[in-house]
PDB file of C-alpha atoms in Angstrom:
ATOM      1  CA  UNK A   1       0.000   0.000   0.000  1.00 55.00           C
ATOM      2  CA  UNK A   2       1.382   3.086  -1.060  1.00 69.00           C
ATOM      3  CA  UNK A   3       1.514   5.707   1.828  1.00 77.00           C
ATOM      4  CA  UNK A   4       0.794   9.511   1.492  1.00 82.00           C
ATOM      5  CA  UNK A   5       3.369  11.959   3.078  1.00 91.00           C
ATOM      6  CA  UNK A   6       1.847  14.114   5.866  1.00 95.00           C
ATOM      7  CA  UNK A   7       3.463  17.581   7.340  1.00 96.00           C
ATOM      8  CA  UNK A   8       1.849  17.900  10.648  1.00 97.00           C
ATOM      9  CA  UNK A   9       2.335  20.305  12.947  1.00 97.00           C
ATOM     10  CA  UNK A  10       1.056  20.548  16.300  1.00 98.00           C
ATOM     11  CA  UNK A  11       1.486  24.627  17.610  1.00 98.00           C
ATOM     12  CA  UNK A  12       0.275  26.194  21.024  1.00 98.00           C
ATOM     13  CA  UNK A  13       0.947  25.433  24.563  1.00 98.00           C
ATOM     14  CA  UNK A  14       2.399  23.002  27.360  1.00 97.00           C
ATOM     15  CA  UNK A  15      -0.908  20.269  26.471  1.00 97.00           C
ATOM     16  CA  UNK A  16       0.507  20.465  22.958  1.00 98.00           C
ATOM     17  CA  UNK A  17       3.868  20.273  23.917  1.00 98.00           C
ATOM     18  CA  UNK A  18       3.423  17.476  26.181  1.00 97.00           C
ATOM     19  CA  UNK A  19       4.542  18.560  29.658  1.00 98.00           C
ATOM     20  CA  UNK A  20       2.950  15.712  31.859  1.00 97.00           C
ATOM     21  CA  UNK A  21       3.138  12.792  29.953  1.00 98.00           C
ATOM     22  CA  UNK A  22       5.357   9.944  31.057  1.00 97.00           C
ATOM     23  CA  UNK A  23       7.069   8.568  27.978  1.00 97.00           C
ATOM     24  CA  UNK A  24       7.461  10.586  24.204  1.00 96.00           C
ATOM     25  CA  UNK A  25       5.080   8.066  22.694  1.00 97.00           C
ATOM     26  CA  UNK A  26       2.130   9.845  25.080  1.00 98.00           C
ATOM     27  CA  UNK A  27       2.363  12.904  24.002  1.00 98.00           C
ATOM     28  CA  UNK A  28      -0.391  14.622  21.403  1.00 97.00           C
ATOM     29  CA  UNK A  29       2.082  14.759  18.802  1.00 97.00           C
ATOM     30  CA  UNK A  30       2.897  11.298  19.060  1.00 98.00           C
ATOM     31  CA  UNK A  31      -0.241   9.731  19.360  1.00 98.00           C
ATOM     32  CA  UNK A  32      -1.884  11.705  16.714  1.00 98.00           C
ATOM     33  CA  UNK A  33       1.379  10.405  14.308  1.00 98.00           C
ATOM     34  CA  UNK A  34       0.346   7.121  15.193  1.00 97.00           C
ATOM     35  CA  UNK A  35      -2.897   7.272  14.552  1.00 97.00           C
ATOM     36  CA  UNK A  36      -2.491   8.951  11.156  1.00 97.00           C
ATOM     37  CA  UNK A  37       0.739   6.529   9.734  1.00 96.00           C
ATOM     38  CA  UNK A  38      -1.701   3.305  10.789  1.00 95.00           C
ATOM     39  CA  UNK A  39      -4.493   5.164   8.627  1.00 94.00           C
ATOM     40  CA  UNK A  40      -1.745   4.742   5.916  1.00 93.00           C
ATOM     41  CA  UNK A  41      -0.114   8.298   6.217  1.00 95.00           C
ATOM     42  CA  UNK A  42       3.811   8.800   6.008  1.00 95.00           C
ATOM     43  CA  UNK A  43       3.758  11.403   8.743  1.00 96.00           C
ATOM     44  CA  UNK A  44       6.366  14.360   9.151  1.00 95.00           C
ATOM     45  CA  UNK A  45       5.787  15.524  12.966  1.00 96.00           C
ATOM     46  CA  UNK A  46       7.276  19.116  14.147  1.00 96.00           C
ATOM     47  CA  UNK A  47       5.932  20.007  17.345  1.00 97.00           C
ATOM     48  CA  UNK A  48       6.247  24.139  17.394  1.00 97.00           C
ATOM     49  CA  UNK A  49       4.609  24.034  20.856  1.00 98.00           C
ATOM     50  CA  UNK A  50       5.823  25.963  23.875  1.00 98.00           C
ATOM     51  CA  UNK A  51       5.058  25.112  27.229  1.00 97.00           C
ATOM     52  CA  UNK A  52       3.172  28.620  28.897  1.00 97.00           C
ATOM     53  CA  UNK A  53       2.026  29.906  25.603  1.00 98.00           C
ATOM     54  CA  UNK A  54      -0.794  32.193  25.728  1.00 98.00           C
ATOM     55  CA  UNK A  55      -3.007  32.440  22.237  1.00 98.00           C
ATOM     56  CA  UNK A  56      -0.561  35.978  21.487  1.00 98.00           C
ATOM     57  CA  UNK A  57       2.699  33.539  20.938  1.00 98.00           C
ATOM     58  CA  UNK A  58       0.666  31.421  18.240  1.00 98.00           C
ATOM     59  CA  UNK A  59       2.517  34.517  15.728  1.00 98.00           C
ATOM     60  CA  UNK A  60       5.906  33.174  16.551  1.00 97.00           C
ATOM     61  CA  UNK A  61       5.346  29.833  16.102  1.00 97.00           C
ATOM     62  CA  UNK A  62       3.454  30.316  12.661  1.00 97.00           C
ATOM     63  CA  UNK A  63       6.450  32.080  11.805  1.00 96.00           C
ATOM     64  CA  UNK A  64       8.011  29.155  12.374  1.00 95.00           C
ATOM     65  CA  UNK A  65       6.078  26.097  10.790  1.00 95.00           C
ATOM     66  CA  UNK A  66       5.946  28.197   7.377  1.00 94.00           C
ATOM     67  CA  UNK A  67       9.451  28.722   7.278  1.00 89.00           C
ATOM     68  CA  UNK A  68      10.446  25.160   8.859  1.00 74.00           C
ATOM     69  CA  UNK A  69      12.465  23.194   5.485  1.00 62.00           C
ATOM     70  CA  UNK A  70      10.475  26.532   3.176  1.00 71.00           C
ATOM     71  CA  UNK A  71       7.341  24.378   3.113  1.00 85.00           C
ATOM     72  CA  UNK A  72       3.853  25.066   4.802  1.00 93.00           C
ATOM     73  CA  UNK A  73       2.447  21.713   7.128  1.00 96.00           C
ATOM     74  CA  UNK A  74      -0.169  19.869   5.772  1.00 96.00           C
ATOM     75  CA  UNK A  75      -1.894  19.799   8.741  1.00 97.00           C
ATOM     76  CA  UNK A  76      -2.044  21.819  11.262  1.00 98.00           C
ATOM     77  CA  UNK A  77      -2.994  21.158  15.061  1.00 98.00           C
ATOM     78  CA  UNK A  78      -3.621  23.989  17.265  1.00 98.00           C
ATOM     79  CA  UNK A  79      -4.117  23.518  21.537  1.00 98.00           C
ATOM     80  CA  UNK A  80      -3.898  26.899  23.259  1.00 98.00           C
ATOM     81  CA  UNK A  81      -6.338  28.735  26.138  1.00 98.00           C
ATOM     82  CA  UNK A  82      -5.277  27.378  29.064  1.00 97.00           C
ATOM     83  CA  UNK A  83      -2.522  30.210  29.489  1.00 97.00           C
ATOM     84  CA  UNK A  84      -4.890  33.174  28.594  1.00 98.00           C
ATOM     85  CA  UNK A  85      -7.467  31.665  30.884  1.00 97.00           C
ATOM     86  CA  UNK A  86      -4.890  31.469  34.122  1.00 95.00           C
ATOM     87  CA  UNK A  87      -3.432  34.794  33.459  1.00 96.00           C
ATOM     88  CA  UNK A  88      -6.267  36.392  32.686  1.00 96.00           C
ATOM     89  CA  UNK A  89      -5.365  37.670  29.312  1.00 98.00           C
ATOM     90  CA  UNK A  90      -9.078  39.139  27.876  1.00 98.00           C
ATOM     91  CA  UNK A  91     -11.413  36.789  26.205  1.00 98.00           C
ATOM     92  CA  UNK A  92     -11.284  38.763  22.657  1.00 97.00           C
ATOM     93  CA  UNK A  93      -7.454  39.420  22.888  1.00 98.00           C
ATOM     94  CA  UNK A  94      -7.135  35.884  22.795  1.00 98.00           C
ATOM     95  CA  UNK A  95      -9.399  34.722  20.282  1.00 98.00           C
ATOM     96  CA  UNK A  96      -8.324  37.566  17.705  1.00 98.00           C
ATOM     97  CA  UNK A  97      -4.952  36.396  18.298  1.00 98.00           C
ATOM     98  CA  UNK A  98      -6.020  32.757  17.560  1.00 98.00           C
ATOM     99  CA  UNK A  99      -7.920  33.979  14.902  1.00 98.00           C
ATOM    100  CA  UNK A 100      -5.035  35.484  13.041  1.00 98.00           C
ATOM    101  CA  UNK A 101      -2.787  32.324  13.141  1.00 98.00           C
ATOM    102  CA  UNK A 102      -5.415  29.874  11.454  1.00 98.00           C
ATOM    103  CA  UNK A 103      -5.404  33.059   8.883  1.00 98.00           C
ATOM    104  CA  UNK A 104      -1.804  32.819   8.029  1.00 97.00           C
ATOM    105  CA  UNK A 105      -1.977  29.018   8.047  1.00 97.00           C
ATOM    106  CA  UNK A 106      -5.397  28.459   6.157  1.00 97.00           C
ATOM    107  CA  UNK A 107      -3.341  31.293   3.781  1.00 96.00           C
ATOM    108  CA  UNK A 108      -0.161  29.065   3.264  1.00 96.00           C
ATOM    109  CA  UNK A 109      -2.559  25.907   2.430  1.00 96.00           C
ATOM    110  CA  UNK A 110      -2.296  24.160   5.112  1.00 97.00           C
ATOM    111  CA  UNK A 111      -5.797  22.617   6.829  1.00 97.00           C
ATOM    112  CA  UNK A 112      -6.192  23.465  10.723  1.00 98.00           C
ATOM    113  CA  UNK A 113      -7.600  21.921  13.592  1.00 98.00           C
ATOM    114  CA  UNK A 114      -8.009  23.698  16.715  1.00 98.00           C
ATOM    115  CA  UNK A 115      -8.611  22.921  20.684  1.00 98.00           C
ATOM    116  CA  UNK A 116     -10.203  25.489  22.228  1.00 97.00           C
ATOM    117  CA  UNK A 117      -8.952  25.864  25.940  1.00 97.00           C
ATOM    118  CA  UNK A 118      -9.899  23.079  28.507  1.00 96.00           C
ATOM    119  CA  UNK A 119     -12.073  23.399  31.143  1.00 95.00           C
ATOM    120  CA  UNK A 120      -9.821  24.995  34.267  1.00 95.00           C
ATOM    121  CA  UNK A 121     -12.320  24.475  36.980  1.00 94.00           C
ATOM    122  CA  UNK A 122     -11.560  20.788  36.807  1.00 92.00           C
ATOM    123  CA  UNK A 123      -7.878  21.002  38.091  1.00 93.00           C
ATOM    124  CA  UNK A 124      -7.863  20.189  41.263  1.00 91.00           C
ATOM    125  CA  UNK A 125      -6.225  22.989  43.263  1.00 87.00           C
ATOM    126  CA  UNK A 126      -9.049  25.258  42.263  1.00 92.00           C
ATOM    127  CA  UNK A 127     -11.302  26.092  45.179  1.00 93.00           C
ATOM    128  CA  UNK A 128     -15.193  24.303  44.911  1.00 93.00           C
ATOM    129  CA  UNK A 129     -16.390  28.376  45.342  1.00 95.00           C
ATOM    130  CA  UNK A 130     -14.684  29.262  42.503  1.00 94.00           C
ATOM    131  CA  UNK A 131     -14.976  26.814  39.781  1.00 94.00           C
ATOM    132  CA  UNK A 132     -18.089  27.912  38.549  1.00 95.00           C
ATOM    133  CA  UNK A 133     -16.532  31.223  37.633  1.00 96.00           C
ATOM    134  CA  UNK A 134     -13.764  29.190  36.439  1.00 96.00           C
ATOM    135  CA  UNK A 135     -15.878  26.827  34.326  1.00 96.00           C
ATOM    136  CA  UNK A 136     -18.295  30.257  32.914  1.00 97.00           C
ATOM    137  CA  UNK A 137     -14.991  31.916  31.973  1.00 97.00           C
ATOM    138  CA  UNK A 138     -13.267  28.552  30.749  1.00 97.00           C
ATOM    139  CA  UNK A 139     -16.474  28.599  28.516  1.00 97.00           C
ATOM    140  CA  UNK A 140     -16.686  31.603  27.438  1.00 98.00           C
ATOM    141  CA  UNK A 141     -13.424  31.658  25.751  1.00 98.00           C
ATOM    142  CA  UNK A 142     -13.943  28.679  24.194  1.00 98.00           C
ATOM    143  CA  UNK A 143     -17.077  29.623  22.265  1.00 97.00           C
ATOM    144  CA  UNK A 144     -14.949  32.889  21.133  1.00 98.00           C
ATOM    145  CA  UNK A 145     -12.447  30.560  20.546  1.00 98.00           C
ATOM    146  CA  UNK A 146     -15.018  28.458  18.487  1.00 98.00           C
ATOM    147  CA  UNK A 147     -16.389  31.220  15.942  1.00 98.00           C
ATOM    148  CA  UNK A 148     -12.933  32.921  14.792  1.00 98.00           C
ATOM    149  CA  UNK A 149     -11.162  29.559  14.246  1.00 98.00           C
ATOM    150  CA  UNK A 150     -14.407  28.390  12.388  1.00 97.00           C
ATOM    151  CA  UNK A 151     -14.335  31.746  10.174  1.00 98.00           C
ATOM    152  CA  UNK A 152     -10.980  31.328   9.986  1.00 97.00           C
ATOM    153  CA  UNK A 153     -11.339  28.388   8.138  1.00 97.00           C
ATOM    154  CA  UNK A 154      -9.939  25.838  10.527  1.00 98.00           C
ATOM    155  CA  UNK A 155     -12.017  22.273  12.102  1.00 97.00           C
ATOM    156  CA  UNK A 156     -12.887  22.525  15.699  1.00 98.00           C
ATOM    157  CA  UNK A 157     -12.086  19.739  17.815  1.00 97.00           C
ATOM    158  CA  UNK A 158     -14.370  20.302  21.173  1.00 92.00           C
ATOM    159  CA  UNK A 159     -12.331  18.257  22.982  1.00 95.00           C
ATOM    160  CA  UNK A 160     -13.406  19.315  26.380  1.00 92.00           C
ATOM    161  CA  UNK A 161     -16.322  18.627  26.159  1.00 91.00           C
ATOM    162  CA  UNK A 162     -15.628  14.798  25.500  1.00 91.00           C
ATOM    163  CA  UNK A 163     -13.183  14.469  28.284  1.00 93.00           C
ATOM    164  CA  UNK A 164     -14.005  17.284  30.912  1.00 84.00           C
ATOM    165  CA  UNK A 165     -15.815  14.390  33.377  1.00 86.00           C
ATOM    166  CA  UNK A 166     -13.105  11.990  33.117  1.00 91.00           C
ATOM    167  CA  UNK A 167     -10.407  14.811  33.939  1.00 93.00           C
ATOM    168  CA  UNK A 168     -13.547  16.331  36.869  1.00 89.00           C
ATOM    169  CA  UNK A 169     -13.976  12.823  38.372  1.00 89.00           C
ATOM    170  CA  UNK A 170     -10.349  10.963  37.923  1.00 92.00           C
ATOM    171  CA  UNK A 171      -7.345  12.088  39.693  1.00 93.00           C
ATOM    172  CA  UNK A 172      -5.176  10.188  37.387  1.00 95.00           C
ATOM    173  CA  UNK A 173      -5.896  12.354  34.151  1.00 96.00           C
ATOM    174  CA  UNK A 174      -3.443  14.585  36.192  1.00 96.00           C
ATOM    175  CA  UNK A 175      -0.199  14.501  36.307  1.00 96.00           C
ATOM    176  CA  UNK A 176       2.103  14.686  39.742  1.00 95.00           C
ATOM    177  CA  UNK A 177       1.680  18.477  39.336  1.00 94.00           C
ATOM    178  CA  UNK A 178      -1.931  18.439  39.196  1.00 92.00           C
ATOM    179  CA  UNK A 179      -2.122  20.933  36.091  1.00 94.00           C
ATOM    180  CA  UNK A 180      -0.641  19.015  33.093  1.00 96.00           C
ATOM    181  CA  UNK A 181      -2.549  15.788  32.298  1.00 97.00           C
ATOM    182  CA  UNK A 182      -0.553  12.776  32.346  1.00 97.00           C
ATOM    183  CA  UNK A 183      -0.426  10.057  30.298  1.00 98.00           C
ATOM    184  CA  UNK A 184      -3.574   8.774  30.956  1.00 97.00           C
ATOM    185  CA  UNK A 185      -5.137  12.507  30.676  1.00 97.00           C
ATOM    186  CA  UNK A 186      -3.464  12.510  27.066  1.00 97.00           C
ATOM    187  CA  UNK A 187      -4.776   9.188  26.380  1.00 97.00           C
ATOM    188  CA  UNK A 188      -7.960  10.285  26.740  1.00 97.00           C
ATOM    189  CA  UNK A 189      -7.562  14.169  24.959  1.00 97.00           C
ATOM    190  CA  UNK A 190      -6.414  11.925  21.901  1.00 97.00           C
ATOM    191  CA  UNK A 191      -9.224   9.907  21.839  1.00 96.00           C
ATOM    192  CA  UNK A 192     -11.411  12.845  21.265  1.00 97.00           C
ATOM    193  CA  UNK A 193      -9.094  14.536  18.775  1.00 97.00           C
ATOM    194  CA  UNK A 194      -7.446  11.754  16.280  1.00 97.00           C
ATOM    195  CA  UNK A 195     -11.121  11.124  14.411  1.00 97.00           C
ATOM    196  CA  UNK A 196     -11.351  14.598  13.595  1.00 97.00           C
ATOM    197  CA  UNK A 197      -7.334  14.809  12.804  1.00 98.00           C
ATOM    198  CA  UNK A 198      -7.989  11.877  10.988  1.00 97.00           C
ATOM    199  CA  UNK A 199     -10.792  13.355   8.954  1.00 97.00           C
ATOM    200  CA  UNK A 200      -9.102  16.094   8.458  1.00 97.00           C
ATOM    201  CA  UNK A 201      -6.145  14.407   6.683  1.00 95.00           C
ATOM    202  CA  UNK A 202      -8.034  11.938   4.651  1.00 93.00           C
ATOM    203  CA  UNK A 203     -10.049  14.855   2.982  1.00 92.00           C
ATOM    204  CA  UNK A 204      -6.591  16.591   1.935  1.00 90.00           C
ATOM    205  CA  UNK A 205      -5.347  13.238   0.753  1.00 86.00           C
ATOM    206  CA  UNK A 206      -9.000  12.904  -0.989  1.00 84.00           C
ATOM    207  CA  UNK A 207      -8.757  16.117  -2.600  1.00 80.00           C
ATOM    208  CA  UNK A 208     -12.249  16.989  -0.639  1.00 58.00           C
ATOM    209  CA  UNK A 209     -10.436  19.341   1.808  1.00 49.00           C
ATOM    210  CA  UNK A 210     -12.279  22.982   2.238  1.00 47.00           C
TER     211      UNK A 210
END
């Protein structure tokens, strides 16, 4: 079987980048590279993630997947919010900035699929009072978050909403510092995001892509 080469990136924050996860192979990067060379993809992985990105840094690393060997990925994975949620950058600040990278990508060809922030009232060192202002704000951006990368162009991958119990109820979706997820916590993240990575890729290699 004849296998079609795949540029994925993976840009945005510490979930992206992997912080928590106990071996390489856990990471998002990994498992989504997996997942897309057993659906018969030869994949090219650069993760452009930085651990404590906020949705403002997304410029920088752009910058650097278009330039990365002068070709534009194929795909394109976006994870970011969780920064500009615990630093309380403002909910439109951070979705225009998100907005504008899945601009420049969607512009350079490449297809995008984008994580809006998890839910931050599940970690566990939040305070019960104050996780439902938490979980309204955590929501808030991510609808925001929703409409410009949809506009944009990009896929939206609601990911928290498939896995926010698991991570609410199970102390193991977190890693020792109980902020990253672990590997289990990835596990589960990928689960929700590979079919529509997936479906993403096999509509390029289709030639059905938006």
């Amino acid at each position: 079987m004849s296998r079609t080469p795949l540029r994925l990136a993976v840009l945005g924050d510490s979930i992206a980048f992997g912080t928590g996860a106990a071996r390489p192979e856990d990471t998002l990067g990994a498992r989504l590279s997996a997942a897309l060379r057993a659906d018969g993809h030869e994949v090219e992985l650069s993760v452009l993630a930085v651990p404590g990105a906020v949705s403002a840094d997304l410029t920088a690393q752009v910058r650097r997947a278009l330039s990365a060997a002068g070709r534009a990925p194929d795909v394109a994975v976006v994870v970011v919010g969780a920064n500009d949620l615990a630093r309380l950058v403002p909910t439109e600040s951070a979705a225009a900035a998100l907005g504008s990278a899945v601009t420049a990508l969607r512009g350079a060809g490449t297809d995008v699929v984008v994580v809006p922030a998890p839910d931050m009232s599940s970690i566990p060192f939040v305070p019960p009072a104050f996780r439902p202002v938490v979980r309204a704000a955590s929501a808030q951006l991510q609808r925001r978050q929703e409409a410009v990368a949809a506009s944009a162009g990009a896929r939206v991958a609601a990911v928290a909403a498939h896995v926010g119990r698991s991570f609410e109820s199970d102390p193991s979706m977190f890693a020792a510092d109980r902020f990253h997820p672990s590997s289990a916590g990835y596990a589960a993240i990928a689960s929700a995001l590979t079919p529509v990575v997936l479906a993403t890729a096999c509509e390029r290699r289709d030639g059905t892509a938006a």
